[in-house]
PDB file of C-alpha atoms and ligand atoms in Angstrom:
ATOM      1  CA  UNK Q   1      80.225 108.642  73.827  1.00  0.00           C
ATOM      2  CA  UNK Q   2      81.723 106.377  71.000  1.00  0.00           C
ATOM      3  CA  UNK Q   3      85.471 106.723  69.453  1.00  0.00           C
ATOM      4  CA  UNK Q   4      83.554 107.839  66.175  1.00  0.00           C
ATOM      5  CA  UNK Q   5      81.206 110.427  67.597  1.00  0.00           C
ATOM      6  CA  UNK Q   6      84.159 111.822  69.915  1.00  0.00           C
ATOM      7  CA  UNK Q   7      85.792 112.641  66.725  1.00  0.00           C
ATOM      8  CA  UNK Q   8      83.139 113.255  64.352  1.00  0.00           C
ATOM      9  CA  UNK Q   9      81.323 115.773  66.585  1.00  0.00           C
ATOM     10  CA  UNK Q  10      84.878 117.814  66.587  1.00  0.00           C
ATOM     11  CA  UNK Q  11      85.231 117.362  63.122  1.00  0.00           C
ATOM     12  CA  UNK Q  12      81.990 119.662  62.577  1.00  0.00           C
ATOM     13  CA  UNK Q  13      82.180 121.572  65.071  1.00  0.00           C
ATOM     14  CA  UNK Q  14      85.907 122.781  63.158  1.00  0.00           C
ATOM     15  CA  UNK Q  15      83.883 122.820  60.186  1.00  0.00           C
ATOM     16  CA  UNK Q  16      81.773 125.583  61.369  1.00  0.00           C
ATOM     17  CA  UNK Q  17      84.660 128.005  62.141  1.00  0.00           C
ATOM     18  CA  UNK Q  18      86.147 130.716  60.117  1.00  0.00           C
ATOM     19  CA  UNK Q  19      89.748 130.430  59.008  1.00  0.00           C
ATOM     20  CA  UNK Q  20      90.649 132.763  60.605  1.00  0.00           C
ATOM     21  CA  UNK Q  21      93.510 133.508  63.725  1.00  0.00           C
ATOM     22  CA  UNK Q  22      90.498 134.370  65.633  1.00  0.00           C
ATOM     23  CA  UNK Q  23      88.542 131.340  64.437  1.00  0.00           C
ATOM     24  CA  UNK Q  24      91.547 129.123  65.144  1.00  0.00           C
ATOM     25  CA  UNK Q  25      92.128 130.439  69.179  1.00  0.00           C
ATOM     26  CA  UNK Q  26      88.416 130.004  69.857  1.00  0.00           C
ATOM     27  CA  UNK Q  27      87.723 133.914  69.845  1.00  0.00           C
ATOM     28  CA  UNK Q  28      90.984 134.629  71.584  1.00  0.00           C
ATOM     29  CA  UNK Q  29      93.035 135.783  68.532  1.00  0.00           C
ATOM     30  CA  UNK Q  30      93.812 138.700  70.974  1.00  0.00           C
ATOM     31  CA  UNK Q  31      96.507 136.323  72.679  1.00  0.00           C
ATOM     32  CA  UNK Q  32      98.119 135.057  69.488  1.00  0.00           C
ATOM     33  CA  UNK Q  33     101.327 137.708  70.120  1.00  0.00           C
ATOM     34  CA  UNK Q  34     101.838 136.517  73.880  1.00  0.00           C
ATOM     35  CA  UNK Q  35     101.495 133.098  72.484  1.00  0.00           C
ATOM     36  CA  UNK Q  36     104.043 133.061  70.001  1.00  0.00           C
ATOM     37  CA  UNK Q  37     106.514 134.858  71.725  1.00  0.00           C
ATOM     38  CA  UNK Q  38     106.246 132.187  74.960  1.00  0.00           C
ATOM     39  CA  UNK Q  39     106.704 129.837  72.023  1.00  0.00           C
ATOM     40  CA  UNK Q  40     109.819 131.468  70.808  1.00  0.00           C
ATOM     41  CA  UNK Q  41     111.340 131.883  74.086  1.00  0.00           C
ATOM     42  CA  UNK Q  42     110.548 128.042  74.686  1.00  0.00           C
ATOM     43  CA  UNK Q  43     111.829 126.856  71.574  1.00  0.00           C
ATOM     44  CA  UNK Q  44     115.010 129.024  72.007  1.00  0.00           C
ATOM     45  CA  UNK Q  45     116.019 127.431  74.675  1.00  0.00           C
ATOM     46  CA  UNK Q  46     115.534 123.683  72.884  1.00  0.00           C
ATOM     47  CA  UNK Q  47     117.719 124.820  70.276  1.00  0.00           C
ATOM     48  CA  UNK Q  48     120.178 126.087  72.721  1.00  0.00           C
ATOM     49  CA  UNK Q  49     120.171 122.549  74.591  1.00  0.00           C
ATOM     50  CA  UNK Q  50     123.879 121.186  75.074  1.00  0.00           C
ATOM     51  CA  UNK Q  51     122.738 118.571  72.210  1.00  0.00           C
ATOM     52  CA  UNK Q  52     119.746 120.558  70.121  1.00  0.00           C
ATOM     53  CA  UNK Q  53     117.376 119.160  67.013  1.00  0.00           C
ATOM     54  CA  UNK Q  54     118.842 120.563  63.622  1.00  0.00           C
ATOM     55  CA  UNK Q  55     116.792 123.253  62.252  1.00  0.00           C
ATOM     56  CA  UNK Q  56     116.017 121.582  58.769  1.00  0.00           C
ATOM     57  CA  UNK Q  57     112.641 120.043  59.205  1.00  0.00           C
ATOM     58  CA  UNK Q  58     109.917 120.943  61.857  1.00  0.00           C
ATOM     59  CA  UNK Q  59     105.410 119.546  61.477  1.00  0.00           C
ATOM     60  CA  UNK Q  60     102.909 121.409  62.932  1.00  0.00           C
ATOM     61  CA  UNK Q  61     100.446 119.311  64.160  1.00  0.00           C
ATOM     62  CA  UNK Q  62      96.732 120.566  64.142  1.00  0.00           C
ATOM     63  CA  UNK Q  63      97.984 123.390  62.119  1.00  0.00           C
ATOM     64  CA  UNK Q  64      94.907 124.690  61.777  1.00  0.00           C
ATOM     65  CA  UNK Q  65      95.682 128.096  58.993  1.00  0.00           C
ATOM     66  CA  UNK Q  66      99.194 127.316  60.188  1.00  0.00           C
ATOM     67  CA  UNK Q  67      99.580 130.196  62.815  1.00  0.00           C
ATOM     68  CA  UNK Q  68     102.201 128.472  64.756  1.00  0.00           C
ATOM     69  CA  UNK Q  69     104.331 127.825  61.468  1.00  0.00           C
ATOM     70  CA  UNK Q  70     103.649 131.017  60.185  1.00  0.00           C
ATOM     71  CA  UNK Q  71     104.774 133.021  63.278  1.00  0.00           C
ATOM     72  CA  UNK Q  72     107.137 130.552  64.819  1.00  0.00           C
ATOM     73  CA  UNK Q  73     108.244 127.280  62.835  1.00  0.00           C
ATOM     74  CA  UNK Q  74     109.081 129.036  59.311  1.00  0.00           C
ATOM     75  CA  UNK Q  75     111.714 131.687  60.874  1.00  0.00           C
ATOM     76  CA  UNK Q  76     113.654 129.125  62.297  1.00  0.00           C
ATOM     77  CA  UNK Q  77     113.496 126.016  60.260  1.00  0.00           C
ATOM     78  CA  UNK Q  78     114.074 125.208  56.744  1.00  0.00           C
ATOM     79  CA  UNK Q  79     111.022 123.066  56.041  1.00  0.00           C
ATOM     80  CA  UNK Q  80     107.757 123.295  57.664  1.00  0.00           C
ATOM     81  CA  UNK Q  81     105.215 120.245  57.279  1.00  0.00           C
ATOM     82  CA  UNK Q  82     101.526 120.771  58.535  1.00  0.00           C
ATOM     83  CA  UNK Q  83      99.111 118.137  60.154  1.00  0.00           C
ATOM     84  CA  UNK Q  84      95.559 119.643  59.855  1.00  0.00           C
ATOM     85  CA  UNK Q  85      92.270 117.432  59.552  1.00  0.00           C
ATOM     86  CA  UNK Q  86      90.128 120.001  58.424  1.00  0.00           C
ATOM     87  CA  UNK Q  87      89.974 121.013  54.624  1.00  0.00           C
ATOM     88  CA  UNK Q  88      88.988 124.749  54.825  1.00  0.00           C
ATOM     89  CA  UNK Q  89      92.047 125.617  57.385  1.00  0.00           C
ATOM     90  CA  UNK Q  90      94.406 123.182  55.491  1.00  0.00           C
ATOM     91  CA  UNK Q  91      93.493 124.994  52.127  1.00  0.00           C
ATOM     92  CA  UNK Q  92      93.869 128.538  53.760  1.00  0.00           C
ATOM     93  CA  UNK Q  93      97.255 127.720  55.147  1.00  0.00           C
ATOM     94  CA  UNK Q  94      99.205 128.486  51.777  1.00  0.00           C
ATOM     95  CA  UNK Q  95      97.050 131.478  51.285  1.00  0.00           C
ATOM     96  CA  UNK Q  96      97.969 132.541  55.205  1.00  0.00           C
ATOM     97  CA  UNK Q  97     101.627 131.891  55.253  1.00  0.00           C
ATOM     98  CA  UNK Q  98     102.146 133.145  51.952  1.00  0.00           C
ATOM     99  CA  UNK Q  99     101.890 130.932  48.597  1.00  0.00           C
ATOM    100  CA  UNK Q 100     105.461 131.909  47.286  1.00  0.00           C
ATOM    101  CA  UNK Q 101     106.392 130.767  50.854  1.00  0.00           C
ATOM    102  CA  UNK Q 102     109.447 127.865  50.054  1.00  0.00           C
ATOM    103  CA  UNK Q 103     109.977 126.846  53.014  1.00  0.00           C
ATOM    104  CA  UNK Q 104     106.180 125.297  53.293  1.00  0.00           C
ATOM    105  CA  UNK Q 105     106.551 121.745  53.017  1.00  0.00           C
ATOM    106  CA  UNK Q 106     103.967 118.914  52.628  1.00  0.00           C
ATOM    107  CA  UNK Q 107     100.720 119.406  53.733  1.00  0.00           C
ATOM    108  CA  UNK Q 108      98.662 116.814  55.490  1.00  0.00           C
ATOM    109  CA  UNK Q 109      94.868 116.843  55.546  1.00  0.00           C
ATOM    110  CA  UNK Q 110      94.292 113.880  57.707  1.00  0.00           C
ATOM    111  CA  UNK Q 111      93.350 113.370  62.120  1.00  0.00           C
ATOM    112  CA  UNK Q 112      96.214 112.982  63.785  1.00  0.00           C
ATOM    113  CA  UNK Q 113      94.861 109.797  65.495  1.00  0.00           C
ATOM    114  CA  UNK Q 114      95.455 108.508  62.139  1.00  0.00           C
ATOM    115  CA  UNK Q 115      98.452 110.470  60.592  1.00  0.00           C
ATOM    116  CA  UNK Q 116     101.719 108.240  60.213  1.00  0.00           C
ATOM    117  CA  UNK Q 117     104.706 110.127  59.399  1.00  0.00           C
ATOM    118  CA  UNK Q 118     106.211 109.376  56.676  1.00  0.00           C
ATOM    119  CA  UNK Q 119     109.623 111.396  57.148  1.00  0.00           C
ATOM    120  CA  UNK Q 120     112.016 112.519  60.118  1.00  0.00           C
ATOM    121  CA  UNK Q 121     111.352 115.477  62.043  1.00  0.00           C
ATOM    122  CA  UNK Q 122     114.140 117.934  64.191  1.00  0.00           C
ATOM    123  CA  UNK Q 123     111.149 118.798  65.773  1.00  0.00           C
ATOM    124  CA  UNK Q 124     107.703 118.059  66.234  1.00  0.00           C
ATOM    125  CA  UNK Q 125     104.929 121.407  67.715  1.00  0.00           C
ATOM    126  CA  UNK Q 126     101.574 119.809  68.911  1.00  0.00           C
ATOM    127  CA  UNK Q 127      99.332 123.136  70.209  1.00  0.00           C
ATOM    128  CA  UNK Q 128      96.068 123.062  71.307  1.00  0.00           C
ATOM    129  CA  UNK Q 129      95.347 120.177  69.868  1.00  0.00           C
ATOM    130  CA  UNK Q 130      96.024 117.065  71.967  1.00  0.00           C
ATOM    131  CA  UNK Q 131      92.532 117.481  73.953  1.00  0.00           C
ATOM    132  CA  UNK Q 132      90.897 115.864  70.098  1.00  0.00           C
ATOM    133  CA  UNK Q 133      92.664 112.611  70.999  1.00  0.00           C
ATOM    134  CA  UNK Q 134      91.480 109.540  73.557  1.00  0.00           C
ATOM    135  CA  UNK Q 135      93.982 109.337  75.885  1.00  0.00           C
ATOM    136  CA  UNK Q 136      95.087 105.620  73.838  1.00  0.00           C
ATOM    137  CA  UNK Q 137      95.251 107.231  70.311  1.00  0.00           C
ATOM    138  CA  UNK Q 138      97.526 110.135  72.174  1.00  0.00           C
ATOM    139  CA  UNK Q 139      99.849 107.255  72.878  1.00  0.00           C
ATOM    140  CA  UNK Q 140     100.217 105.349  69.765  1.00  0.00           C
ATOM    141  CA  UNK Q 141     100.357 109.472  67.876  1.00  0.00           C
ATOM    142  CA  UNK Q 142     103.332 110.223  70.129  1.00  0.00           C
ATOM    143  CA  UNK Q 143     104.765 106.255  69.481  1.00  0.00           C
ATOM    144  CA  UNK Q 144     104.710 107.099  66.154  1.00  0.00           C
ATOM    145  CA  UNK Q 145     106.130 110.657  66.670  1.00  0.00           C
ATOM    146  CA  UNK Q 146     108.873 109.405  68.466  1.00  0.00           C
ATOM    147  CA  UNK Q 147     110.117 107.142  65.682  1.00  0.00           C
ATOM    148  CA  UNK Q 148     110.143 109.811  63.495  1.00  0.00           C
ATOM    149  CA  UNK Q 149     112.374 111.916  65.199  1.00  0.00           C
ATOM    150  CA  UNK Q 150     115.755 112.936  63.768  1.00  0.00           C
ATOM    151  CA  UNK Q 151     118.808 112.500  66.260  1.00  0.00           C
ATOM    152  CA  UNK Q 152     118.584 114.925  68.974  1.00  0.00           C
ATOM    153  CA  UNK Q 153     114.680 115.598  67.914  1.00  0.00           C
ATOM    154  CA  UNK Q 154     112.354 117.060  70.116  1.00  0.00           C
ATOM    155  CA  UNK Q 155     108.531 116.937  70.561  1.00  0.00           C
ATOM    156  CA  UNK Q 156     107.025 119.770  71.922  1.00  0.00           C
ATOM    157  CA  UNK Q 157     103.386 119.630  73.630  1.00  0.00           C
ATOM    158  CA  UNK Q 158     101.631 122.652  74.363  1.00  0.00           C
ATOM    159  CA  UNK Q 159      98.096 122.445  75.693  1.00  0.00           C
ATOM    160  CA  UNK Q 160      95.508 124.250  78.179  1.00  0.00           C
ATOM    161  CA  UNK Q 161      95.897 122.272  80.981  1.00  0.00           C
ATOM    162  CA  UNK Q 162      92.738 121.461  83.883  1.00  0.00           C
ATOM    163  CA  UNK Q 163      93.948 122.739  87.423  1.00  0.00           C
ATOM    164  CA  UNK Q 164      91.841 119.946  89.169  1.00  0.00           C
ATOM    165  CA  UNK Q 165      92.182 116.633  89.413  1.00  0.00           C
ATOM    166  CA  UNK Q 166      89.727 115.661  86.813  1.00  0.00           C
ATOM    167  CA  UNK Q 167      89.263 115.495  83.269  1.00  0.00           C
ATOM    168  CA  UNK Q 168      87.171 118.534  82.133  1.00  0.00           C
ATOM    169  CA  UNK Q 169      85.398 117.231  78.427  1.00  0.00           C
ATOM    170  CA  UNK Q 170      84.198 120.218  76.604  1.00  0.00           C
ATOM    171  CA  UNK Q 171      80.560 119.253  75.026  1.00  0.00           C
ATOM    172  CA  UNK Q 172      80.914 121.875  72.533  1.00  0.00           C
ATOM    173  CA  UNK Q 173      84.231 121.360  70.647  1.00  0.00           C
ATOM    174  CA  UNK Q 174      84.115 117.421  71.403  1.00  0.00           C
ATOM    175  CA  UNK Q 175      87.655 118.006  73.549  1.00  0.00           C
ATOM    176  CA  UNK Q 176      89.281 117.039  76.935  1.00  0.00           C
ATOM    177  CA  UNK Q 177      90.957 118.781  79.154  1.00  0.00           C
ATOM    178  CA  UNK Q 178      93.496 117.369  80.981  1.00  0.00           C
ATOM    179  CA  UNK Q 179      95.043 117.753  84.429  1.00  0.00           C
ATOM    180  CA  UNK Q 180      98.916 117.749  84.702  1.00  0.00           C
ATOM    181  CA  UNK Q 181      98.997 114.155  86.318  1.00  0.00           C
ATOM    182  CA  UNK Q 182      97.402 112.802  83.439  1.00  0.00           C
ATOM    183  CA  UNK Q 183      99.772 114.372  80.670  1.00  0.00           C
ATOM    184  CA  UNK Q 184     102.394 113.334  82.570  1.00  0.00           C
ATOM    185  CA  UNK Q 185     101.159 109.504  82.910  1.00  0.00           C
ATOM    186  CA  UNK Q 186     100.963 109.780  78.841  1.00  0.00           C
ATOM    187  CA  UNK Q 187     103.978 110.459  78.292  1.00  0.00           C
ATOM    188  CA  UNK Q 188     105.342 107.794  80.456  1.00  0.00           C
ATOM    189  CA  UNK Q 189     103.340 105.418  78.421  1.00  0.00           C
ATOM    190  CA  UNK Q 190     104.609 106.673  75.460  1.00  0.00           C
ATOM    191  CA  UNK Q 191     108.016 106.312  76.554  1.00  0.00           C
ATOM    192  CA  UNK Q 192     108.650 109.882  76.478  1.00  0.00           C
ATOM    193  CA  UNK Q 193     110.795 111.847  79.257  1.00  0.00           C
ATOM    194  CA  UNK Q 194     110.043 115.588  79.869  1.00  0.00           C
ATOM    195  CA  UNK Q 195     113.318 117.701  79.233  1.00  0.00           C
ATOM    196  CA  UNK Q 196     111.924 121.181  79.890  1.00  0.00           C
ATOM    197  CA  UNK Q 197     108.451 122.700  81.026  1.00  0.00           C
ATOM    198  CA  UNK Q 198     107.214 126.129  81.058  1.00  0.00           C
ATOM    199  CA  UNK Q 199     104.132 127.608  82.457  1.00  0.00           C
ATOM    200  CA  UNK Q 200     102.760 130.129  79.982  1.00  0.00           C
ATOM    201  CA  UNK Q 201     102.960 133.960  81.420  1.00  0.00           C
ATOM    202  CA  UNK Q 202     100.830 136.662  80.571  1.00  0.00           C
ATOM    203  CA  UNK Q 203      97.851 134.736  79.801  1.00  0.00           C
ATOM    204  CA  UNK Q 204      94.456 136.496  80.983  1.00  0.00           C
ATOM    205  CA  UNK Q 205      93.524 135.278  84.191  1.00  0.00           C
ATOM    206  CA  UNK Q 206      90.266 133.593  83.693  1.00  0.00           C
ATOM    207  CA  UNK Q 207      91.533 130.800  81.257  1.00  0.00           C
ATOM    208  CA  UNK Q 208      92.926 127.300  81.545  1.00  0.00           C
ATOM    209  CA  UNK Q 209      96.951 127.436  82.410  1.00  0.00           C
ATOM    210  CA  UNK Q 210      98.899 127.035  79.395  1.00  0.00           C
ATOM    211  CA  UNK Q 211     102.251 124.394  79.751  1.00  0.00           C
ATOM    212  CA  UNK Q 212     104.834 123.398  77.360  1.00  0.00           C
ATOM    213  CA  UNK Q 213     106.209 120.141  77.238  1.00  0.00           C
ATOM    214  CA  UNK Q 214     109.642 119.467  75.119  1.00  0.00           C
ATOM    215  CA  UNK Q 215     109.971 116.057  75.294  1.00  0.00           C
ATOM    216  CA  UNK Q 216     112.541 113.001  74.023  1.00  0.00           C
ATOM    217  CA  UNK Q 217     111.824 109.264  73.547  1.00  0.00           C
ATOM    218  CA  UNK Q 218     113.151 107.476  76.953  1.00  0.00           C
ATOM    219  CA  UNK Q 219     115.363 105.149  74.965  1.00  0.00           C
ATOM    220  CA  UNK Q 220     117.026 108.437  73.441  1.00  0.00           C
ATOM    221  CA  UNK Q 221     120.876 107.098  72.526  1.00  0.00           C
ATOM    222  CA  UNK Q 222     123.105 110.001  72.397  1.00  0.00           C
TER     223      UNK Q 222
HETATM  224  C1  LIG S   1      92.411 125.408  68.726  1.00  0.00           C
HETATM  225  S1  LIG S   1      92.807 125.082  67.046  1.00  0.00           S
HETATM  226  C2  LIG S   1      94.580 125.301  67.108  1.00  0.00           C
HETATM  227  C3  LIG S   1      95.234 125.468  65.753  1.00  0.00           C
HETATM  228  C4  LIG S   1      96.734 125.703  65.811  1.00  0.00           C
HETATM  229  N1  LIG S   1      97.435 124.629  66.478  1.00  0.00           N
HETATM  230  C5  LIG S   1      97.054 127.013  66.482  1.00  0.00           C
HETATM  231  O1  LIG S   1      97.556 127.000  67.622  1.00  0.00           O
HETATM  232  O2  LIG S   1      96.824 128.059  65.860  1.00  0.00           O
HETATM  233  C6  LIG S   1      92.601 123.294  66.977  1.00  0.00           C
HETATM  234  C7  LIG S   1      92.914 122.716  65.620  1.00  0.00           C
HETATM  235  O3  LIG S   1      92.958 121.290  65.736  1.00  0.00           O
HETATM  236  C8  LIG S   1      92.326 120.725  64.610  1.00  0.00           C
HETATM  237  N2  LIG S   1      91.910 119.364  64.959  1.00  0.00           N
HETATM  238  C9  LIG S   1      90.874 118.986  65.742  1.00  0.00           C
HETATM  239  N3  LIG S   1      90.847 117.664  65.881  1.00  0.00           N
HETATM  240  C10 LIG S   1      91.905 117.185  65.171  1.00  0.00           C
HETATM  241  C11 LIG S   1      92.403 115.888  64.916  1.00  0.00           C
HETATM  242  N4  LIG S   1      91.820 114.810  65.431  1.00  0.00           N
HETATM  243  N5  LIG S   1      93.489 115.759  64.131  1.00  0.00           N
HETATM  244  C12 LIG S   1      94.083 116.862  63.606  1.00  0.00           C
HETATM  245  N6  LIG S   1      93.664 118.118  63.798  1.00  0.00           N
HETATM  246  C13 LIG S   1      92.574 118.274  64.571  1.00  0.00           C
HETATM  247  C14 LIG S   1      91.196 121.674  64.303  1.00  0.00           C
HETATM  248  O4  LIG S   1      90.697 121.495  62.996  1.00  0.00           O
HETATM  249  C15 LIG S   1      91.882 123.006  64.539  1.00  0.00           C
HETATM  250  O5  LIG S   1      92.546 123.443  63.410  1.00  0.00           O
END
């Protein structure tokens, strides 16, 4: 399959959901509580790192209606930022979060194979959305990422992840799944060391394992 039908087929396939929480988790709206509080524990412990991200400005990347900002980002940072390609969920997010919400920042409607930051992020939240990029487009996205980190910024990754060996490619949603090996090779291309990983818990049994990634650029200068 081509770059351009890889992405286009996602594209619509996006198109064609509701904006809704349910919509967003793929029918599994069900595990959006369990979901954000593994997130909060997770990103409790990044701020609680000897030298943590500041709290001023976080992006939510594939934001979809801007769950994750809504439920996690907003309560603990000043500034949110969304990423989302698609224009219904981008256009729902304000709506969803809550229009006289400040602390919603700029909003993005643009892939993030081609989304350059423009500012400096404390942290950057990538969730269930990584499996829309070729493995080389993940690479440059987290290049640029990693520029745009504030001092002591952190990226954080979290994504179903395949329990073979194998990439699993999901014909219906235009996605890959991929095995822990491979996120890990990644983000050694990308120059990025893992500082903390978590295994999601509480999960229902018969889907993909959930991990979290917080990550810093190698080259990281205290
Ligand atoms: C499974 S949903 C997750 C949404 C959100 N991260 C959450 O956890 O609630 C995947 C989201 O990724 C978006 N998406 C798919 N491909 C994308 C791409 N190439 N760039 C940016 N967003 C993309 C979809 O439109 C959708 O909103």
């Amino acid at each position: 399959m081509t770059e351009s039908v890889f992405y286009r087929k996602a594209a619509s396939y996006w198109a064609n959901v509701p904006a809704t929480v349910d919509g967003v988790l793929g029918g599994f709206g069900h595990i959006s509580d369990v979901d954000i509080d593994g997130s909060k524990a997770f990103l409790k412990e990044i701020l609680e790192l000897e030298d943590p991200p500041d709290t001023k400005l976080a992006l939510d990347c594939g934001a979809g209606i801007g769950r994750v900002s809504k439920y996690l980002l907003i309560p603990q940072f000043d500034t949110v930022d969304l990423v989302e390609q698609d224009e219904k969920f981008i256009n729902t997010a304000t709506q969803f979060i809550g229009k006289d919400n400040a602390k919603i920042g700029t909003l993005y409607k643009i892939g993030l194979q081609c989304f350059k930051p423009q500012k400096k992020y404390d942290v950057i939240w990538c969730q269930w959305v990584l499996g829309h990029l070729k493995d080389y487009d993940l690479i440059d996205f987290f290049e640029r990422c990693s520029m745009s980190l504030n001092k002591n910024g952190v990226i954080v990754v979290k994504e179903n992840i395949a329990t073979g060996r194998e990439i699993e490619y999901d014909d219906d949603d235009s996605s890959v799944t991929r095995p822990v090996a491979l996120m890990e090779k990644i983000f050694e291309e990308a120059k990025l060391k893992v500082i903390k990983t978590e295994v999601q818990k509480g999960f229902p049994e018969d889907i993909y394992p959930v991990y979290s990634f917080a990550l810093k650029p190698v080259d990281y200068n205290k």
